[in-house]
Coordinates of C-alpha atoms and ligand atoms in Angstrom, one line a residue:
Chain A
M1 CA 158.3 68.2 154.9
S2 CA 156.2 65.4 156.7
I3 CA 153.4 66.6 154.1
I4 CA 155.2 64.8 151.5
S5 CA 155.3 61.5 153.6
T6 CA 151.6 61.8 154.6
L7 CA 150.7 62.0 150.8
I8 CA 152.9 59.2 150.2
N9 CA 150.9 57.4 152.6
G10 CA 147.7 58.6 151.5
L11 CA 148.3 57.6 148.1
S12 CA 149.1 54.0 149.2
M13 CA 146.2 54.0 151.5
G14 CA 144.3 55.2 148.4
A15 CA 145.8 52.3 146.1
V16 CA 144.2 50.0 148.8
Y17 CA 141.0 51.3 148.6
A18 CA 140.9 51.8 145.0
L19 CA 141.7 47.8 144.3
I20 CA 138.9 46.9 146.8
A21 CA 136.5 49.8 145.2
L22 CA 137.3 48.3 141.7
G23 CA 135.7 44.7 142.9
Y24 CA 132.3 46.7 144.3
T25 CA 132.1 49.0 141.2
M26 CA 132.9 46.0 138.5
V27 CA 130.2 43.9 139.9
Y28 CA 127.9 46.5 140.4
G29 CA 128.4 47.7 136.9
I30 CA 128.1 44.2 135.3
A31 CA 126.0 42.2 137.7
K32 CA 124.0 45.2 138.6
M33 CA 124.1 44.3 142.3
L34 CA 125.9 45.3 145.6
N35 CA 128.3 42.5 146.8
F36 CA 128.4 43.6 150.4
A37 CA 130.5 40.3 151.0
H38 CA 133.2 41.5 148.7
G39 CA 135.2 43.1 152.1
D40 CA 135.0 39.6 153.6
V41 CA 137.1 38.3 150.5
I42 CA 140.0 40.3 151.9
M43 CA 139.7 38.8 155.3
V44 CA 139.9 35.4 153.7
G45 CA 142.7 36.5 151.7
S46 CA 144.6 37.6 155.1
Y47 CA 143.9 34.2 156.3
V48 CA 145.5 32.2 153.3
L49 CA 148.5 34.5 153.6
F50 CA 148.5 33.8 157.8
V51 CA 148.7 29.8 157.1
F52 CA 151.2 30.1 154.3
T53 CA 153.7 32.3 156.4
M54 CA 153.6 30.4 159.5
K55 CA 157.0 29.2 160.8
S56 CA 156.6 25.9 159.6
I57 CA 155.9 26.9 155.8
K58 CA 157.2 30.7 155.6
N59 CA 157.1 31.4 151.8
P60 CA 155.6 34.6 151.5
F61 CA 155.6 34.7 147.6
L62 CA 153.6 31.5 147.5
A63 CA 151.4 32.6 150.2
I64 CA 150.4 35.7 147.9
L65 CA 150.0 33.2 144.9
L66 CA 147.8 30.9 146.9
A67 CA 145.9 33.9 148.4
I68 CA 145.0 35.4 144.9
L69 CA 144.1 31.6 143.8
F70 CA 142.1 31.0 146.8
C71 CA 139.9 34.3 146.6
V72 CA 139.5 34.0 142.8
I73 CA 137.8 30.6 143.5
L74 CA 135.9 31.6 146.2
G75 CA 134.5 34.7 144.5
V76 CA 133.5 32.2 141.5
L77 CA 131.7 29.8 143.9
V78 CA 130.3 32.5 145.5
E79 CA 128.7 33.9 142.7
C80 CA 127.9 30.5 141.1
I81 CA 126.1 29.3 144.2
A82 CA 124.7 32.2 146.1
Y83 CA 124.1 34.9 143.4
R84 CA 123.2 33.4 140.3
P85 CA 120.1 31.6 141.5
L86 CA 118.9 35.2 142.1
R87 CA 119.4 36.6 138.9
G88 CA 116.5 38.8 138.1
A89 CA 115.3 38.7 141.8
P90 CA 114.5 42.0 143.2
S91 CA 117.5 43.7 144.4
L92 CA 116.7 43.6 148.1
A93 CA 116.8 39.7 148.1
V94 CA 120.1 40.2 146.3
L95 CA 121.1 42.6 148.8
I96 CA 120.1 40.3 151.8
T97 CA 122.0 37.1 150.2
A98 CA 125.2 39.3 149.9
I99 CA 124.9 40.3 153.6
G100 CA 124.4 36.6 154.5
V101 CA 127.4 35.8 152.6
S102 CA 129.5 38.0 154.5
F103 CA 128.2 36.7 157.6
L104 CA 128.9 33.3 156.7
L105 CA 132.4 34.1 155.7
Q106 CA 133.3 35.9 159.0
S107 CA 131.6 32.8 160.9
V108 CA 133.5 30.0 159.1
A109 CA 136.8 32.2 159.5
Q110 CA 136.1 32.4 163.4
L111 CA 135.2 28.6 163.8
I112 CA 138.5 27.7 162.2
F113 CA 140.9 30.6 163.3
T114 CA 139.2 31.8 166.2
V115 CA 138.3 35.5 167.1
T116 CA 142.0 36.1 168.5
P117 CA 144.0 38.5 166.1
K118 CA 146.6 36.3 164.3
Q119 CA 150.0 38.1 163.5
V120 CA 151.2 37.5 159.7
T121 CA 154.3 39.0 158.8
M122 CA 155.7 38.4 155.2
F123 CA 158.6 40.6 154.5
Q124 CA 161.0 42.8 156.9
F125 CA 161.0 46.1 155.8
N126 CA 163.3 49.4 156.2
S127 CA 162.4 52.6 155.9
I128 CA 164.1 54.8 153.3
E129 CA 165.6 58.0 154.6
F130 CA 165.4 60.9 152.0
N131 CA 166.7 64.3 152.7
G132 CA 165.9 64.1 156.1
L133 CA 162.4 62.4 155.1
T134 CA 161.4 59.0 156.4
I135 CA 159.3 56.8 153.8
K136 CA 158.2 53.6 154.5
T137 CA 158.9 51.0 151.8
E138 CA 155.9 49.2 152.0
S139 CA 154.1 52.3 151.0
I140 CA 156.0 52.7 148.0
I141 CA 155.4 49.3 147.1
T142 CA 151.9 49.3 147.4
L143 CA 151.7 52.5 145.4
V144 CA 153.9 50.9 142.7
V145 CA 151.9 47.7 142.5
G146 CA 148.6 49.2 142.9
M147 CA 149.3 51.3 139.9
I148 CA 150.7 48.5 137.9
V149 CA 147.6 46.5 138.8
M150 CA 145.1 49.1 137.8
I151 CA 146.8 50.3 134.5
A152 CA 147.0 46.8 133.7
L153 CA 143.1 46.2 134.5
T154 CA 142.1 49.4 132.4
V155 CA 144.2 48.3 129.2
F156 CA 142.5 44.6 129.9
V157 CA 138.8 46.3 130.1
N158 CA 139.2 48.6 127.0
K159 CA 141.6 46.6 124.9
S160 CA 140.8 42.9 125.1
K161 CA 137.7 41.1 123.5
T162 CA 136.6 40.1 127.0
G163 CA 137.0 43.4 128.7
R164 CA 134.7 44.8 125.9
A165 CA 132.1 42.3 126.3
M166 CA 132.3 43.3 130.3
L167 CA 131.6 46.9 128.9
A168 CA 129.0 45.9 126.6
V169 CA 127.0 43.8 129.6
S170 CA 127.3 46.3 131.6
E171 CA 125.9 48.9 129.4
D172 CA 123.1 46.8 128.1
R173 CA 122.8 43.2 128.8
G174 CA 120.2 41.9 126.3
A175 CA 121.9 43.9 123.7
A176 CA 125.1 42.2 124.7
Q177 CA 123.3 38.9 124.5
L178 CA 122.5 39.6 120.9
M179 CA 126.0 40.1 120.1
G180 CA 126.7 36.5 121.3
I181 CA 128.2 37.4 124.7
N182 CA 127.7 34.9 127.5
V183 CA 126.1 37.0 130.0
N184 CA 126.8 34.6 133.0
R185 CA 130.3 33.8 131.7
T186 CA 131.2 37.5 131.9
I187 CA 129.7 38.1 135.3
V188 CA 131.8 35.1 136.4
I189 CA 134.9 36.4 135.1
T190 CA 134.1 40.2 136.7
F191 CA 133.8 38.3 140.1
A192 CA 137.1 36.5 139.5
I193 CA 138.8 39.7 138.8
G194 CA 137.3 41.8 141.7
S195 CA 138.3 38.9 144.0
A196 CA 141.9 38.7 142.8
L197 CA 142.0 42.3 143.3
A198 CA 140.7 42.0 146.5
A199 CA 143.3 39.6 147.6
V200 CA 146.2 41.8 146.5
A201 CA 144.4 44.2 148.7
S202 CA 144.8 42.0 151.5
V203 CA 148.4 41.6 151.4
F204 CA 148.9 45.4 151.6
M205 CA 146.6 45.8 154.1
L206 CA 148.9 43.4 156.1
F207 CA 151.8 45.7 155.3
I208 CA 149.8 48.6 156.9
A209 CA 149.0 46.2 160.3
P210 CA 150.2 42.6 160.2
V211 CA 147.3 41.1 162.0
T212 CA 144.4 39.8 160.8
D213 CA 141.0 38.7 162.5
P214 CA 137.7 37.6 161.1
T215 CA 136.2 41.3 161.1
L216 CA 139.5 42.4 159.2
G217 CA 137.5 43.3 155.8
A218 CA 134.5 45.0 157.3
M219 CA 135.9 48.5 157.5
P220 CA 138.2 48.8 154.4
G221 CA 135.1 47.0 152.5
I222 CA 132.6 49.8 153.8
K223 CA 135.3 52.5 153.0
A224 CA 136.3 51.3 149.6
F225 CA 132.1 51.2 149.0
V226 CA 132.3 54.7 149.8
A227 CA 134.9 55.3 147.4
A228 CA 133.0 53.6 144.7
V229 CA 129.9 56.0 145.3
L230 CA 132.2 58.7 145.4
G231 CA 134.0 58.1 142.3
G232 CA 130.6 57.0 140.8
I233 CA 129.6 53.4 141.1
G234 CA 129.9 51.2 138.0
S235 CA 132.8 53.7 136.8
I236 CA 136.1 51.7 136.7
P237 CA 138.5 55.2 136.8
G238 CA 136.0 56.4 139.3
A239 CA 136.6 53.7 141.5
M240 CA 140.4 54.7 141.4
I241 CA 139.7 58.3 141.7
G242 CA 137.2 57.7 144.8
G243 CA 140.0 55.4 146.5
V244 CA 142.9 57.9 146.0
I245 CA 140.8 60.8 147.5
L246 CA 139.5 58.6 150.4
G247 CA 143.3 57.5 151.2
I248 CA 144.6 61.1 151.4
V249 CA 141.8 62.6 153.0
E250 CA 142.1 59.9 155.6
Q251 CA 145.8 60.2 156.2
F252 CA 145.6 63.9 156.3
A253 CA 142.7 63.5 159.1
L254 CA 144.8 61.2 161.0
K255 CA 148.1 63.4 160.9
Y256 CA 146.2 66.2 162.8
E257 CA 145.5 65.4 166.4
F258 CA 142.2 67.4 166.7
L259 CA 141.1 65.4 163.6
A260 CA 142.7 62.0 164.0
S261 CA 139.6 60.5 166.4
Y262 CA 137.1 61.7 163.8
S263 CA 139.0 60.2 160.6
D264 CA 136.3 57.5 160.0
A265 CA 133.4 59.9 160.4
I266 CA 135.2 62.3 158.0
V267 CA 135.3 59.4 155.4
F268 CA 131.2 58.8 155.9
A269 CA 130.6 62.5 156.0
I270 CA 132.3 62.4 152.4
L271 CA 129.7 59.6 151.8
I272 CA 126.7 61.7 152.9
L273 CA 127.8 64.8 151.2
V274 CA 128.4 63.1 147.7
L275 CA 125.1 61.4 147.8
L276 CA 123.5 65.0 148.6
V277 CA 125.5 66.8 146.2
K278 CA 126.1 64.4 143.2
P279 CA 124.2 61.1 143.9
S280 CA 125.9 59.5 140.7
G281 CA 129.5 60.5 142.0
I282 CA 132.4 62.2 140.2
L283 CA 132.5 60.2 137.2
G284 CA 128.8 58.5 137.4
K285 CA 126.3 58.3 134.8
K286 CA 122.6 59.2 135.8
R287 CA 120.9 55.7 136.1
H288 CA 117.9 54.8 136.7
E289 CA 118.3 51.7 139.3
K290 CA 118.2 52.2 142.7
V291 CA 121.1 51.5 144.7
Chain B
M1 CA 108.9 24.2 98.1
S2 CA 112.0 23.7 100.3
E3 CA 111.5 24.5 104.0
P4 CA 111.3 28.0 105.1
L5 CA 114.4 29.4 106.9
L6 CA 112.3 30.6 109.7
Q7 CA 109.1 29.0 110.7
V8 CA 107.2 30.1 114.1
K9 CA 104.4 28.2 115.1
D10 CA 101.7 29.0 117.8
L11 CA 103.7 31.3 119.8
E12 CA 102.4 32.1 123.1
V13 CA 104.2 34.6 125.4
Y14 CA 103.5 36.1 128.8
Y15 CA 104.8 39.0 130.7
G16 CA 103.6 37.4 134.3
V17 CA 99.9 36.9 133.8
I18 CA 99.5 39.2 130.6
Q19 CA 99.5 37.3 127.2
A20 CA 101.3 39.4 124.7
L21 CA 101.1 36.8 121.9
K22 CA 98.4 34.4 121.6
G23 CA 99.5 31.9 119.1
I24 CA 100.7 33.3 116.2
S25 CA 102.1 31.3 113.5
F26 CA 104.3 32.7 110.4
H27 CA 107.5 31.7 108.4
V28 CA 110.2 33.6 106.6
N29 CA 111.7 32.0 103.2
K30 CA 115.1 32.1 102.2
G31 CA 116.1 35.6 100.5
E32 CA 112.2 36.9 101.2
I33 CA 111.8 40.2 103.0
V34 CA 108.8 39.8 105.3
S35 CA 107.0 42.2 107.0
L36 CA 105.4 42.2 110.6
I37 CA 103.5 45.5 110.6
G38 CA 100.7 46.5 113.5
A39 CA 100.1 49.3 115.9
N40 CA 101.9 50.4 118.9
G41 CA 101.3 47.3 121.7
A42 CA 100.3 44.7 118.8
G43 CA 103.3 42.4 120.0
K44 CA 105.9 43.1 117.2
T45 CA 109.1 43.5 119.7
T46 CA 107.5 40.7 121.7
T47 CA 107.9 38.6 118.6
L48 CA 111.1 39.2 117.8
H49 CA 112.5 39.3 121.0
T50 CA 111.2 35.4 121.4
V51 CA 112.7 35.0 118.0
T52 CA 116.4 35.8 119.2
G53 CA 115.9 34.3 122.7
L54 CA 115.4 37.3 124.6
L55 CA 112.2 36.1 125.8
R56 CA 111.2 32.6 126.2
P57 CA 107.7 31.3 124.8
K58 CA 105.4 29.3 127.0
H59 CA 104.2 27.7 124.2
G60 CA 105.1 26.9 120.5
S61 CA 108.2 26.6 118.3
I62 CA 110.6 28.8 116.5
V63 CA 112.7 26.4 114.0
Y64 CA 115.4 28.2 112.2
D65 CA 117.7 26.5 109.7
G66 CA 115.9 23.3 110.9
K67 CA 117.0 23.9 114.5
D68 CA 114.3 24.7 117.4
L69 CA 115.5 28.0 119.0
T70 CA 113.5 27.4 122.0
K71 CA 116.5 25.4 123.3
V72 CA 119.2 27.5 122.3
H73 CA 121.0 29.5 124.6
P74 CA 120.2 33.6 123.7
H75 CA 123.8 34.3 123.2
K76 CA 124.5 31.2 121.0
I77 CA 121.7 32.1 118.3
V78 CA 123.6 34.6 116.5
S79 CA 126.3 32.5 115.7
M80 CA 123.8 30.6 114.1
G81 CA 123.5 33.2 111.7
L82 CA 120.4 35.3 112.7
A83 CA 121.3 38.9 113.8
H84 CA 118.8 41.2 115.6
V85 CA 118.7 45.0 115.1
P86 CA 116.6 45.9 118.2
E87 CA 114.1 48.6 118.8
G88 CA 115.4 51.9 120.0
R89 CA 118.9 50.6 118.3
R90 CA 120.6 49.7 121.8
I91 CA 124.0 50.5 120.4
F92 CA 126.6 50.9 123.2
Q93 CA 126.8 54.5 123.9
N94 CA 129.9 54.6 126.1
L95 CA 131.8 52.6 123.5
S96 CA 133.3 53.8 120.4
V97 CA 131.6 53.3 117.1
Y98 CA 134.5 50.7 116.2
D99 CA 134.1 49.0 119.3
N100 CA 130.2 48.7 118.6
L101 CA 131.2 47.1 115.3
L102 CA 133.7 44.5 116.9
L103 CA 131.3 43.5 119.4
G104 CA 129.1 42.8 116.0
A105 CA 131.8 40.4 115.2
Y106 CA 132.0 39.0 118.8
T107 CA 131.4 35.3 117.9
K108 CA 133.8 35.5 115.3
N109 CA 137.7 34.4 115.5
D110 CA 139.0 35.2 111.8
K111 CA 140.8 38.4 112.1
A112 CA 141.3 39.0 108.4
K113 CA 137.4 38.0 108.0
I114 CA 136.4 40.6 110.7
N115 CA 138.8 43.4 108.7
D116 CA 136.8 42.6 105.5
Q117 CA 133.2 42.7 107.0
M118 CA 134.6 46.1 108.8
E119 CA 135.7 47.2 105.3
Q120 CA 132.1 46.2 103.5
V121 CA 130.2 48.1 106.3
F122 CA 132.7 51.1 106.2
E123 CA 132.2 51.2 102.2
Q124 CA 128.3 51.0 102.7
F125 CA 128.1 53.3 105.8
P126 CA 131.1 56.2 105.2
R127 CA 129.7 58.2 107.9
L128 CA 130.7 55.5 110.2
K129 CA 134.3 55.1 109.0
E130 CA 134.4 59.1 109.8
R131 CA 133.3 58.6 113.2
R132 CA 134.6 55.4 114.1
R133 CA 136.7 56.8 117.3
Q134 CA 133.8 58.8 118.6
L135 CA 131.3 57.4 121.3
A136 CA 128.8 55.8 119.9
G137 CA 126.2 57.8 122.1
T138 CA 127.5 61.0 120.5
L139 CA 126.1 59.9 116.9
S140 CA 122.8 61.3 115.4
G141 CA 119.6 59.2 115.3
G142 CA 120.5 58.2 111.6
E143 CA 124.2 57.6 111.9
Q144 CA 123.0 55.3 115.2
Q145 CA 120.6 53.4 113.2
M146 CA 123.1 52.7 110.6
L147 CA 125.5 51.6 113.3
A148 CA 123.2 49.1 114.7
M149 CA 122.6 47.8 111.5
G150 CA 126.5 47.8 110.6
R151 CA 127.0 45.7 113.9
A152 CA 124.6 43.1 112.9
L153 CA 126.2 42.9 109.4
L154 CA 129.5 42.3 111.5
S155 CA 128.0 38.9 112.5
D156 CA 127.8 38.2 108.8
P157 CA 124.3 37.0 109.1
E158 CA 122.0 35.0 106.7
M159 CA 119.1 36.6 108.2
I160 CA 118.2 40.0 110.1
V161 CA 115.6 40.7 112.1
M162 CA 114.9 44.6 112.7
D163 CA 112.6 46.4 115.0
E164 CA 111.4 49.6 113.9
P165 CA 114.6 50.8 112.2
S166 CA 112.8 53.9 110.9
M167 CA 111.5 54.9 114.2
G168 CA 112.4 58.7 115.1
L169 CA 113.9 59.7 111.7
S170 CA 113.5 62.4 109.4
P171 CA 111.5 61.5 106.1
L172 CA 114.8 61.7 104.0
L173 CA 116.6 59.3 106.4
V174 CA 113.7 56.9 106.5
S175 CA 113.8 56.4 102.5
E176 CA 117.7 56.0 103.1
I177 CA 116.8 53.3 106.0
F178 CA 114.6 51.3 103.3
E179 CA 117.2 51.7 100.7
I180 CA 119.5 50.3 102.9
I181 CA 117.3 47.2 103.7
K182 CA 116.8 46.5 99.8
T183 CA 120.6 46.0 99.6
F184 CA 120.3 43.3 102.1
R185 CA 118.0 41.7 99.6
E186 CA 120.8 42.0 96.9
A187 CA 123.6 40.8 99.0
G188 CA 121.3 37.7 99.6
K189 CA 120.2 38.1 103.3
T190 CA 116.9 36.9 104.4
V191 CA 115.0 39.7 106.2
L192 CA 112.2 40.0 109.0
L193 CA 111.2 43.7 109.3
V194 CA 108.8 44.9 111.9
E195 CA 107.7 48.5 111.2
Q196 CA 105.0 50.9 112.4
N197 CA 105.5 53.0 109.1
A198 CA 103.4 50.1 107.1
K199 CA 103.4 52.0 104.0
K200 CA 107.2 52.2 103.6
A201 CA 107.3 48.7 105.0
M202 CA 105.1 47.2 102.1
T203 CA 106.9 48.8 99.3
V204 CA 110.3 46.7 100.0
S205 CA 108.5 43.5 101.3
D206 CA 107.7 40.3 99.5
R207 CA 104.9 39.1 102.2
V208 CA 103.3 40.8 105.0
Y209 CA 101.5 39.8 108.3
V210 CA 99.5 42.0 110.1
L211 CA 99.5 41.6 113.8
E212 CA 96.7 43.1 116.3
T213 CA 96.8 42.8 120.0
G214 CA 99.2 39.7 120.0
S215 CA 97.4 37.6 116.9
I216 CA 97.9 37.4 113.5
L217 CA 95.1 39.3 111.8
T218 CA 95.9 38.8 108.3
E219 CA 98.8 37.9 105.7
G220 CA 99.5 38.1 102.2
N221 CA 101.7 39.4 99.4
A222 CA 102.5 42.7 100.0
A223 CA 101.4 44.1 96.4
D224 CA 97.9 42.2 97.1
L225 CA 97.6 44.0 100.8
V226 CA 98.2 47.4 99.5
N227 CA 95.0 47.3 97.6
D228 CA 93.2 46.0 100.6
E229 CA 90.3 48.3 101.7
R230 CA 90.6 47.2 105.5
I231 CA 94.5 47.4 105.8
K232 CA 94.5 51.1 103.8
K233 CA 92.1 52.2 106.1
A234 CA 93.7 50.8 109.4
Y235 CA 97.2 50.9 108.3
L236 CA 98.0 53.0 105.6
G237 CA 96.1 56.0 106.6
E238 CA 94.2 56.2 103.4
Ligands
LIG1 N1 108.4 44.1 129.7 C1 106.9 44.2 129.9 N2 106.5 43.9 130.7 C2 104.9 43.7 130.7 N3 104.3 43.9 129.5 C3 105.0 44.3 128.3 C4 106.1 44.2 128.7 N4 106.8 44.5 127.3 C5 105.7 44.8 126.5 N5 104.6 44.4 127.1 C6 103.0 44.4 126.6 O1 103.1 43.4 125.8 C7 102.4 44.1 124.7 C8 103.3 43.7 123.5 O2 104.3 44.9 123.3 P1 105.4 45.1 122.4 O3 105.7 43.6 121.9 O4 106.3 45.8 122.7 O5 104.2 45.5 121.1 P2 104.9 46.5 119.9 O6 106.3 46.2 119.8 O7 104.3 45.9 118.9 O8 104.6 48.2 120.0 C9 101.8 45.1 124.7 O9 100.4 45.2 125.4 C10 102.8 45.6 126.0 O10 102.4 46.6 126.9
LIG2 MG1 107.8 47.6 119.2

């Protein structure tokens, strides 16, 4: 019966990867760049959560709201200051800048908070016993909230005027301009949404392990990138599917002792396999740009 | 005579170090259909892209309705009443026909007016109405061209610039496209048309400019130019 609890853990881990992967895939689709600093936004979010859940303040809901707000502002600033001046520059220059932003964020976090991991406790959860099955409450919350956020995002992108503009810019920037769409504004909105999703992911990351340090975002960032590639980078449903597959595979690998220590290796083996078999990913379209 | 609706002067455009337009000047009066014809690579698309802001000139001016477009953000140009039907249609393939048309009305906020325009476009292009829920990429070439034109009409433009609308279409469809262009004139719109199909273009146009390797070779009334021996030889295949 423990298969079911592993499945639930996998789904909830997958929801976290999906939330992060959405940031990668939307920015890639619309701004045509790989934002390698995206994972570090999660880390920044986790420190905001740390500061506002310290004993002297201790207000987890305010902390979550502020983490989202802070990450959105950060994402918008990074786009406007670091990436916008490079619009139209070779993609290698943009990629190097993104890596630079990643280092910068990690270094600033290290200056302020040192490398010592910080304990972040937002809520106390009890496990649910069900038919002799133990299910973690936080997994269920992650799964449910993650699904609600993703459904809301899907509706927003497909039904709202701004969402339609995002899809138009991602398909043909020039034609979108001819429709009267402000491309820069659309890209800023995309960064804001991606960063908000990363902040939500940071809450869930701290549910899983309630400690943070300046490299918190690195591994989930890379894994979510794998999820985005797996689903087809640029595709929003693809990022969701890719994230969920990755989460489930990883949790099942962790379940078996002989596989557990290889769980990260398995994730990257999946990336290599996808790149070999179907480089455009599960839902990806053939593109001319090089990643 | 009153000011032309579009007045282009000494336009020079470069791609890196390559000069694509070598100082061209032309104008389009209100209510006219003007064609820009010329061989592949003459600079027709470059001209239209510069007019609607996708490219910036190194030199020269583009005055539309009294305003200098070279200083206007490209996404602001369509709301000034100037719509562009681009070369190769460039419809949004992964969006529905209906969403493509809605994007044409992106700068509009009056829902009732948008619905009105939408009905008019559906009346003119019944095929689009039938297929409004389909992904635009699944349409045939002719239908995609109609979608591109319908999309432009949804911005309720005063002037439409069109880049090779007949490209890649069967002769029957080509005739249909030119019939549609005539309806634009009847609706009081001004048209700047770029065509390789010079013969057809001349039949619907008031005036014609002939572009050759980035310069204007000659210009005149369409009725006069069809009888010009040089033009006949080079562009009308006679
Ligand atoms: N993106 C580009 N980069 C470099 N040169 C270009 C580009 N687009 C067009 N050109 C060149 O500019 C000239 C004019 O092209 P274009 O305006 O597309 O001609 P037309 O539309 O009349 O066929 C051609 O010599 C073409 O090779
Ligand atoms: Mg052309």
